[in-house]
Coordinates of C-alpha atoms in Angstrom, one line a residue:
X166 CA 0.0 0.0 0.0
X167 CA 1.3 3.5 -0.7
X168 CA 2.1 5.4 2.1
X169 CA 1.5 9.4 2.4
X170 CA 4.2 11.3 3.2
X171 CA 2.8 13.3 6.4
X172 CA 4.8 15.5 8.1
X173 CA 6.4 14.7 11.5
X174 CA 4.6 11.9 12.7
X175 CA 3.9 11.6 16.3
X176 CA 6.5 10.2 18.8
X177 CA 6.7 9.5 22.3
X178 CA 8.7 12.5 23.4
X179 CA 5.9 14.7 21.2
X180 CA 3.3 13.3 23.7
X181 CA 5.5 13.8 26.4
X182 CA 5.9 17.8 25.3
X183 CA 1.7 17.8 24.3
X184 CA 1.0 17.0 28.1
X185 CA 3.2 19.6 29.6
X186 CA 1.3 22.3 27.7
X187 CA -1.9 22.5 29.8
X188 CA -0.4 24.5 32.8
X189 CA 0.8 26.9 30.2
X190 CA -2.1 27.2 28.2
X191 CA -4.1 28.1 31.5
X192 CA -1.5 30.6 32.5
X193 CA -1.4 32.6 29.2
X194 CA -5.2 32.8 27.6
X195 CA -8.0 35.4 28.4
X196 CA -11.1 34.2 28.1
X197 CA -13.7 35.3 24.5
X198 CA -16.5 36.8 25.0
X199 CA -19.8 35.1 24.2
X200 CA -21.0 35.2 20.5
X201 CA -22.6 33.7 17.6
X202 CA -21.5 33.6 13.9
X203 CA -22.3 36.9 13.7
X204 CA -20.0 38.6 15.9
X205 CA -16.7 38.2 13.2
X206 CA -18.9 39.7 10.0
X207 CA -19.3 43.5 10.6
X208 CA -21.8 42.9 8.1
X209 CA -23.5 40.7 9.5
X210 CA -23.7 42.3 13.5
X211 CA -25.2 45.8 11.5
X212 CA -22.5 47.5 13.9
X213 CA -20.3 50.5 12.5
X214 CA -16.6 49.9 12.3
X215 CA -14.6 52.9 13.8
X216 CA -11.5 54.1 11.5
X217 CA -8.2 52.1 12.2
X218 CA -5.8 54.0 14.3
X219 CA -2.9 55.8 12.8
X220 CA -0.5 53.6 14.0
X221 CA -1.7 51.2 10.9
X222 CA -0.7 53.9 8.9
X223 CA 3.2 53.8 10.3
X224 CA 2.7 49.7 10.2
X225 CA 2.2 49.7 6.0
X226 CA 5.4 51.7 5.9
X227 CA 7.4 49.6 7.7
X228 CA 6.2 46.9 5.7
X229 CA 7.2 47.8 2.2
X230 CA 10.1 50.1 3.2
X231 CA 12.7 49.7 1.2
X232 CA 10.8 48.0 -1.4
X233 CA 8.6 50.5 -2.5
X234 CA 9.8 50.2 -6.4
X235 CA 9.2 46.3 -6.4
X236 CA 5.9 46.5 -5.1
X237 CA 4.8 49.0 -7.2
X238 CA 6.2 47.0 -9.9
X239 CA 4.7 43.4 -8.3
X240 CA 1.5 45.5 -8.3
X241 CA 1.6 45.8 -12.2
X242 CA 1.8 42.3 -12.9
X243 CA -0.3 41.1 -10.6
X244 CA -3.1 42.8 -12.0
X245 CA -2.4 41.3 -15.7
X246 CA -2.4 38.0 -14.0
X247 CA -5.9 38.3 -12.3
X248 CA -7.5 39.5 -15.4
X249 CA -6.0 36.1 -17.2
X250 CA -7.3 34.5 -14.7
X251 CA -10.7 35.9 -14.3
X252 CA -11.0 35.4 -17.8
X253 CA -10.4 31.3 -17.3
X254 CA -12.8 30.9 -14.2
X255 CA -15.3 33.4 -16.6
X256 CA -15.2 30.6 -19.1
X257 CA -15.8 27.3 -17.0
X258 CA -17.1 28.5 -13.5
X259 CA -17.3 25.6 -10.7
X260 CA -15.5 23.2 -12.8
X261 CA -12.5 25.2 -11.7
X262 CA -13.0 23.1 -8.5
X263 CA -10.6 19.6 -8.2
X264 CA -12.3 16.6 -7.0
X265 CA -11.3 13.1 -5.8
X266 CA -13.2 10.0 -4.4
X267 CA -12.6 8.8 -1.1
X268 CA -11.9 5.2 -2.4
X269 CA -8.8 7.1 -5.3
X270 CA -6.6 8.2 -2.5
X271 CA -4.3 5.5 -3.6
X272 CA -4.6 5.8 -7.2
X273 CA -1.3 7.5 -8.1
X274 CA -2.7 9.2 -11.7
X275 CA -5.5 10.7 -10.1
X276 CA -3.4 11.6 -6.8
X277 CA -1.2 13.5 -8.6
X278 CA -3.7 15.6 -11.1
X279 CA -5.8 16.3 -7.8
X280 CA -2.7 17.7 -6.2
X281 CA -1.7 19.9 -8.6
X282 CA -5.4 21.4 -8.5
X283 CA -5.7 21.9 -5.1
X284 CA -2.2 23.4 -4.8
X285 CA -3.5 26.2 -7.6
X286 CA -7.0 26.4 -6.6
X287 CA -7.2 26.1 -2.7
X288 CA -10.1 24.0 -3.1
X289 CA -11.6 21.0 -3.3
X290 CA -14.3 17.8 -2.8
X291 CA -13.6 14.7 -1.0
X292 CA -16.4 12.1 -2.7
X293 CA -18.3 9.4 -0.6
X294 CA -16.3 10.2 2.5
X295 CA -19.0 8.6 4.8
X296 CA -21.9 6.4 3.7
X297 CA -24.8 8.6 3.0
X298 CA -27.4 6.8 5.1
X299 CA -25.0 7.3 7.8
X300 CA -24.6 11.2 7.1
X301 CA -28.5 11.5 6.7
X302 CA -28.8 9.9 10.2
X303 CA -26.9 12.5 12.5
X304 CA -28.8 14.3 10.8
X305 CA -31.5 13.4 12.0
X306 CA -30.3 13.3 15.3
X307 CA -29.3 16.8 15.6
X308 CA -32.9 17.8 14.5
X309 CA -34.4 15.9 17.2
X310 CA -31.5 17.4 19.7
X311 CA -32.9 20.7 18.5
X312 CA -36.7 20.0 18.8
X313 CA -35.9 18.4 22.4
X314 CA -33.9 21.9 23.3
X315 CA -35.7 24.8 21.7
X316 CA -33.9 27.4 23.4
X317 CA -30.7 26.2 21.5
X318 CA -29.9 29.1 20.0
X319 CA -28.3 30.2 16.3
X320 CA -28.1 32.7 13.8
X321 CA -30.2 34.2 12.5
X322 CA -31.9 34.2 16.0
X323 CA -35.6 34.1 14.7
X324 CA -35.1 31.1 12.3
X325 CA -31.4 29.8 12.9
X326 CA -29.8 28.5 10.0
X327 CA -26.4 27.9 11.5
X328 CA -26.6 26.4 15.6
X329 CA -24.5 26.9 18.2
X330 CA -24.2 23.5 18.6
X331 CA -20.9 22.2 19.4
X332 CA -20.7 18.6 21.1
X333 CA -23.8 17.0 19.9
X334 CA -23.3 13.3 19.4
X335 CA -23.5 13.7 15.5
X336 CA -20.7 15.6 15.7
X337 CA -18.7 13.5 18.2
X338 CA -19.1 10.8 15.6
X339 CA -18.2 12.8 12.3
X340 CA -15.7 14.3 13.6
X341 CA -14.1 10.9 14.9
X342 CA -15.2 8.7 12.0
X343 CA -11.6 7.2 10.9
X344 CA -12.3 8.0 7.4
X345 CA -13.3 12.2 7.8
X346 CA -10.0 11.5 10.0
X347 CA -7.5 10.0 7.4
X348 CA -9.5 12.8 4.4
X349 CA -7.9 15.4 6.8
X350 CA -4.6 13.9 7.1
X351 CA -4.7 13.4 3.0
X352 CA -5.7 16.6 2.7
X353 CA -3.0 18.4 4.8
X354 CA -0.4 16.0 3.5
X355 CA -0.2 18.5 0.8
X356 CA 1.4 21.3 2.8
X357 CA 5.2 20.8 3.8
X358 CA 7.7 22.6 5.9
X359 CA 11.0 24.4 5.3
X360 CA 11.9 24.0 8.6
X361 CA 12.6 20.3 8.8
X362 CA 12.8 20.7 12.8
X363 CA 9.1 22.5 13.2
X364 CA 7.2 20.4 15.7
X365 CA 4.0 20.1 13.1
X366 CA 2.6 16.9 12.7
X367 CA -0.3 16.8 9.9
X368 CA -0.6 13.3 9.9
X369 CA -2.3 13.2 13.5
X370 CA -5.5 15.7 13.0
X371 CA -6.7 17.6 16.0
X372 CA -10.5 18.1 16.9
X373 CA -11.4 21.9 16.7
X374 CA -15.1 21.8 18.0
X375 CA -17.2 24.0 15.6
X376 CA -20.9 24.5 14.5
X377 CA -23.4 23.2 12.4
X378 CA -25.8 24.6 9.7
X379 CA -29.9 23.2 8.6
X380 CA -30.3 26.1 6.0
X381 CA -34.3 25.9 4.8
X382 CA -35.2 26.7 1.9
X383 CA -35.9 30.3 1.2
X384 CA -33.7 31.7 4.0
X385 CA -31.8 35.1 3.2
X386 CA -30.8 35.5 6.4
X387 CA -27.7 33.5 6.8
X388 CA -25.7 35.6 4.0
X389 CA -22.1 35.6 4.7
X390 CA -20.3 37.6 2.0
X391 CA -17.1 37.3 0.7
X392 CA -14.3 37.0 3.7
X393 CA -11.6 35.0 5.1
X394 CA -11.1 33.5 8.4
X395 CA -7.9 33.6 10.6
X396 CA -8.0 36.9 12.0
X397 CA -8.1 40.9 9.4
X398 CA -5.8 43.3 11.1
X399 CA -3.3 40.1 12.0
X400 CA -2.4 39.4 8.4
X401 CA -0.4 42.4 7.9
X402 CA 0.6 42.8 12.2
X403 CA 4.2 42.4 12.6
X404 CA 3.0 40.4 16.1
X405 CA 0.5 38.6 14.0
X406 CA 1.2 36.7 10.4
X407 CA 4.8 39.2 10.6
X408 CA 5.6 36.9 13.6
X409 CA 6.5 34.2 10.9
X410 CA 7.0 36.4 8.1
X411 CA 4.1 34.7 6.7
X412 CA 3.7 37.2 3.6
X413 CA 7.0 38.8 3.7
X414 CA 7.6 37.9 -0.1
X415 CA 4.5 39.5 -1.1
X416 CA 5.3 43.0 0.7
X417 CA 8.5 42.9 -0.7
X418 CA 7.2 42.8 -4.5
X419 CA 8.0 39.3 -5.3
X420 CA 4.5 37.9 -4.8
X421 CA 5.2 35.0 -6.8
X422 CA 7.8 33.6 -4.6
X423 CA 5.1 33.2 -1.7
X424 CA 4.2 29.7 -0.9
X425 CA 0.7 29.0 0.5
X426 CA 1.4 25.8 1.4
X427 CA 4.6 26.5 3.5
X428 CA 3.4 25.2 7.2
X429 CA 6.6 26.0 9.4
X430 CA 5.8 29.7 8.8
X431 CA 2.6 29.8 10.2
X432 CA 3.3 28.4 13.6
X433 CA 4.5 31.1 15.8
X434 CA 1.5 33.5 14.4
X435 CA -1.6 35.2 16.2
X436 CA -4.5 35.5 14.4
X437 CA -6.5 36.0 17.2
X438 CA -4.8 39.7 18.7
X439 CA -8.1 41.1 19.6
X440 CA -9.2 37.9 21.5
X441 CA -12.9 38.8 19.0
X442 CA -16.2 36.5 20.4
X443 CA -16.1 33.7 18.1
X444 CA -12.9 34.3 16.5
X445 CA -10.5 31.2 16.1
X446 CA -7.4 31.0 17.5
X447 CA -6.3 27.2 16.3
X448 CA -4.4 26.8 13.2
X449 CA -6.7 25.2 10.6
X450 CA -4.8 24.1 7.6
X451 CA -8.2 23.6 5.9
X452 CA -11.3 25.0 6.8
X453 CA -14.0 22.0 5.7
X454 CA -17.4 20.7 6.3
X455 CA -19.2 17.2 5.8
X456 CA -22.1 17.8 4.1
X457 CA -25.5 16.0 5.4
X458 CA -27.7 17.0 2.5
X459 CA -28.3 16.4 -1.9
X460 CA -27.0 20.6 -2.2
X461 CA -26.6 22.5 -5.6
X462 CA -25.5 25.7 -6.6
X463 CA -27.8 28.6 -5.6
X464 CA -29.3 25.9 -2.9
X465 CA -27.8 28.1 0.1
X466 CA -24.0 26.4 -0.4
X467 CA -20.6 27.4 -0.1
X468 CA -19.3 29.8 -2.8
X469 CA -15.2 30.5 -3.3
X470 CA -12.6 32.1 -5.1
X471 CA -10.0 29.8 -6.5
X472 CA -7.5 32.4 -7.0
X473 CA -5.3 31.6 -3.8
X474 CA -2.0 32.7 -4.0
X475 CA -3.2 35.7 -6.4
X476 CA -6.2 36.9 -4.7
X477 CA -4.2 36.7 -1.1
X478 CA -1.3 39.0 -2.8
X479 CA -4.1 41.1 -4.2
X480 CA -5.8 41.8 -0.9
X481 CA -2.8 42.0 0.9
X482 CA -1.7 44.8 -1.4
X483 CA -4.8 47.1 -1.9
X484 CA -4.0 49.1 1.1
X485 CA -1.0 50.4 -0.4
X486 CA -2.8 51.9 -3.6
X487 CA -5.8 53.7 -4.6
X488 CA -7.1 54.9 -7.8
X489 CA -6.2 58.1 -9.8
X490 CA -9.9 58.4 -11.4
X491 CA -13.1 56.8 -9.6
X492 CA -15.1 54.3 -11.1
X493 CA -17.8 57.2 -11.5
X494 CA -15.4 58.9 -13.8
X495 CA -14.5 56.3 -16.7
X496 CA -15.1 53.1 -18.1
X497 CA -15.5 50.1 -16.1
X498 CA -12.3 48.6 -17.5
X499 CA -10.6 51.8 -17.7
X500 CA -11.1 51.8 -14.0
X501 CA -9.3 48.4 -13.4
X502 CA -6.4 49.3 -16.0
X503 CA -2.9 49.3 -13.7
X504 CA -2.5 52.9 -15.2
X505 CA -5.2 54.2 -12.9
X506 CA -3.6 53.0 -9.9
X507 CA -1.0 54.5 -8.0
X508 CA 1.0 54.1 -4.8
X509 CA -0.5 55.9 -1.9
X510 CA 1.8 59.6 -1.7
X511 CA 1.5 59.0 2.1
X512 CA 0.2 56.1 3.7
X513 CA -2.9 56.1 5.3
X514 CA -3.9 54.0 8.3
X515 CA -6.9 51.7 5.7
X516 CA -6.5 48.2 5.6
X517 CA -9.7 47.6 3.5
X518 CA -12.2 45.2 4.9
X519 CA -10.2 44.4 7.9
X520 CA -11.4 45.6 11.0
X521 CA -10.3 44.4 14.7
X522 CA -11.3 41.2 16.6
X523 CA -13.2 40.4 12.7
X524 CA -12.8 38.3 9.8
X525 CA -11.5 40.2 6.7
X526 CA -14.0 40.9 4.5
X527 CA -13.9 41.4 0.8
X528 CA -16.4 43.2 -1.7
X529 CA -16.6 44.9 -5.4
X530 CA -16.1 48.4 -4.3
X531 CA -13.0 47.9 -1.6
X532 CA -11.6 45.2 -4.0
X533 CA -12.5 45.7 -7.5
X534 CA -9.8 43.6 -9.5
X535 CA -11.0 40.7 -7.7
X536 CA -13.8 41.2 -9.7
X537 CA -16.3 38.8 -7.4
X538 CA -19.1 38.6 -9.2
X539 CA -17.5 36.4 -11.6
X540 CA -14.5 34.3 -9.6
X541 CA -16.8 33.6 -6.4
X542 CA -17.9 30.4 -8.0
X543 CA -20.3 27.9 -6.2
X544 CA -18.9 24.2 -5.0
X545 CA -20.2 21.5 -7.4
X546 CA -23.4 20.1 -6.1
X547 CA -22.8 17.5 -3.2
X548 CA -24.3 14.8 -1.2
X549 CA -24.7 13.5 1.6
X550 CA -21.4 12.2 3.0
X551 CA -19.1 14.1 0.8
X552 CA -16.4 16.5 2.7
X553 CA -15.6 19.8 1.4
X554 CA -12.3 21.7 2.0
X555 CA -10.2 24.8 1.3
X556 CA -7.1 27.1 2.4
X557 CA -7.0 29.0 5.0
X558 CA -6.2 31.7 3.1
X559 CA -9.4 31.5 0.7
X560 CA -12.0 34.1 0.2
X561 CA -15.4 32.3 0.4
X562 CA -19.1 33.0 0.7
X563 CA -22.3 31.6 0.9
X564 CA -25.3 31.8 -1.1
X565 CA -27.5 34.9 -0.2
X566 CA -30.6 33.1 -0.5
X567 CA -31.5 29.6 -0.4
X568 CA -33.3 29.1 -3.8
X569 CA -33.8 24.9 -3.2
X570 CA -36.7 23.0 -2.3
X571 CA -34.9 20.9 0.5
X572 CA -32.1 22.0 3.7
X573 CA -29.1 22.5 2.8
X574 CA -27.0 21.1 5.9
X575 CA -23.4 20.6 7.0
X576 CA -21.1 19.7 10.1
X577 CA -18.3 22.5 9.8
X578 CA -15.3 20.3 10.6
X579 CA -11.8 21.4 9.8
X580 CA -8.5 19.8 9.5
X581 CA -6.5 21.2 12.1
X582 CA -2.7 19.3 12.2
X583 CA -0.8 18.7 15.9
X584 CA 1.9 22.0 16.9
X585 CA 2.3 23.4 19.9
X586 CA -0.6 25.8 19.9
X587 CA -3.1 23.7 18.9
X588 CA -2.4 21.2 21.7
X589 CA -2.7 24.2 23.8
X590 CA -6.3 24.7 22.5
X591 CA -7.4 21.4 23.0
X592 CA -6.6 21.7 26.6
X593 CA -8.8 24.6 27.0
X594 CA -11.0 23.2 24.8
X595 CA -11.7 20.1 27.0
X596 CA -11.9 22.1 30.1
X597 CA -14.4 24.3 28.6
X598 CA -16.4 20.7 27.4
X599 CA -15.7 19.5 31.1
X600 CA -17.3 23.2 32.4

């Protein structure tokens, strides 16, 4: 049998180090406010966001200092490349999004064209993961939990669509089932590390205890725009991402040298500065969900952008430039064209989209090269039993109505690998359970 090449499997003197981590982690974490979905989407919570301070103003200097040419220059191309890519994703839509079955993880052909997909794209679906009777029955067991507990409560809070349900026993068993358990070391078996000595171990996945959505048909409610998870403000924070230099090639102008899929990086940062209600603090290679329903496009589902690397240089860039003319003033694609844009004369404290203790949120008028409307494409339709999963670093969505005749339901469950600060988490994660 072929065997995956994981990264640091785990050893004895691993365990040893895991169970020395609890006093720590009790010593060193504040406790989050109370919250529901809601809470990390300004646009969701209907709350103003106040002006970032100045201070962000002095941090985007510091970032590109010293490189201001090669950004500028970075900036130029990147923009070409996103409107060749738009262009592809224009032309064939969700088919942009890789697949494999379940049963072809040791098919070597198909292995290898489904890496090289994901690796691009970000995204992808894991067929047949879990028998669909099985799916269909938990369920059927969380509606019943919910009918026996009415006051269980969700968002939105008149009709929920996504519960704050967190240790139901559907999701004790989905999230234990040894096959969602060896989809989630396949899938973060694509990542590697530079650092040979990082104590990461994807081939032993970590339980990160998350929610669950019964969408209904014809519910508008539960219409998450554009964003990505992880923490807003942290991505460009030198004690945030900057703690690994997680994006360092990007603000230096040579965006095509970052690697998305570099792991070692990402373990010393804080995405979580602003300890936000809700907000996660545990590295999740993937974010991911089994699905527990028959769920097409425009059937309230999950919507991405499989631009990855590109989009995550693009938004990571926009603060640094604004437009000479406004889209009120010329052409649409006069607007977009790389001549219009300059480098900011002095920088200015916007990071647009990101605001404190939030997700970082994307839209057509703070980020119009993405172009949204046409490269937020919708997943394939699924079925029961089938896991979906992408980056942590993708923009994603979800339909803004539910235009299906039946629920459109998923266990979020992502794949989280073993480091030090997600052993950390699962400490206060159980005592919080034992609570």
């Amino acid at each position: 049998m072929r065997q995956y090449r994981f990264l640091r499997p785990l050893k004895t003197s691993w365990q040893s180090h895991v169970r020395g981590l609890g006093a720590l982690s009790r010593q060193t974490t504040t406790a989050k406010p109370s919250g529901d979905i809601s809470s990390v989407f300004p646009s969701l919570s209907g709350i103003p966001s106040a002006p970032l301070p100045l201070r962000f103003a002095d941090l985007k200097a510091r970032l590109i200092h010293g490189h201001e040419d090669g950004v500028r220059e970075s900036w130029i191309r990147l923009l070409s490349e996103l409107r060749q890519e738009t262009e592809t994703i224009r032309a064939i839509g969700s088919e942009v999004v890789p697949e494999i079955s379940f049963a072809d993880f040791e098919d070597v052909g198909k292995r290898a064209t489904f890496k090289d997909q994901l690796q691009k794209r970000g995204v992808a679906i894991i067929r047949e993961v879990v028998a669909e009777n099985e799916a269909l029955e938990w369920k059927e067991m969380v509606k019943n939990h919910v009918r026996n507990n009415p006051s269980t409560k969700g968002f939105p809070p008149a009709n929920p669509a996504v519960y704050e349900l967190y240790w139901t026993p559907s999701q004790i068993l989905a999230r234990g089932h040894p096959n969602v358990l060896k989809t989630q070391a396949f899938l973060m078996s694509h990542w590697h590390s530079a650092n040979k000595s990082a104590l990461i171990s994807t081939a032993n996945p970590t339980t990160y205890a998350d929610r669950l959505r019964i969408r209904q048909p014809g519910d508008a409610g539960f219409a998450l725009g554009p964003h990505i998870d992880a923490g807003s403000c942290e991505r460009w924070e030198e004690n945030g991402y900057g703690r690994g230099n997680v994006y360092k090639d990007i603000f230096h102008g040579v965006w095509e040298k970052h690697d998305p899929w570099e792991s070692s990086c990402r373990l010393p940062v804080v995405a979580d500065l602003y300890n936000g209600a809700g907000a996660c603090s545990m590295f999740r290679m993937f974010q991911g969900w089994l699905s527990m329903s028959e769920t097409g496009p425009g059937e309230g589902t999950l919507m991405v952008n499989p631009l990855l690397g590109k989009a995550t240089a693009y938004f990571l860039l926009r603060p640094f430039f604004t437009s000479k003319r406004s889209s009120a003033e010329t052409s649409a694609s006069a607007f977009l064209d790389s001549d219009n844009w300059t480098m900011e004369a002095e920088p200015t404290p916007v990071l647009q989209g990101a605001v404190p203790s939030n997700c970082q949120e994307l839209n057509d008028v703070l980020h119009p090269h993405l172009q949204l409307d046409i490269t937020m494409v919708h997943i394939p339709t699924v079925r029961p039993g089938d896991y979906v999963a992408w980056h942590c670093d993708t923009i994603h969505a979800v339909d803004k109505a539910h235009a299906g005749t039946t629920d459109s339901s998923v266990m979020y469950i992502p794949a989280c690998p073993l480091t030090e600060a997600n052993a950390r988490y699962l400490v206060r994660q159980r005592e919080a359970f034992s609570e």
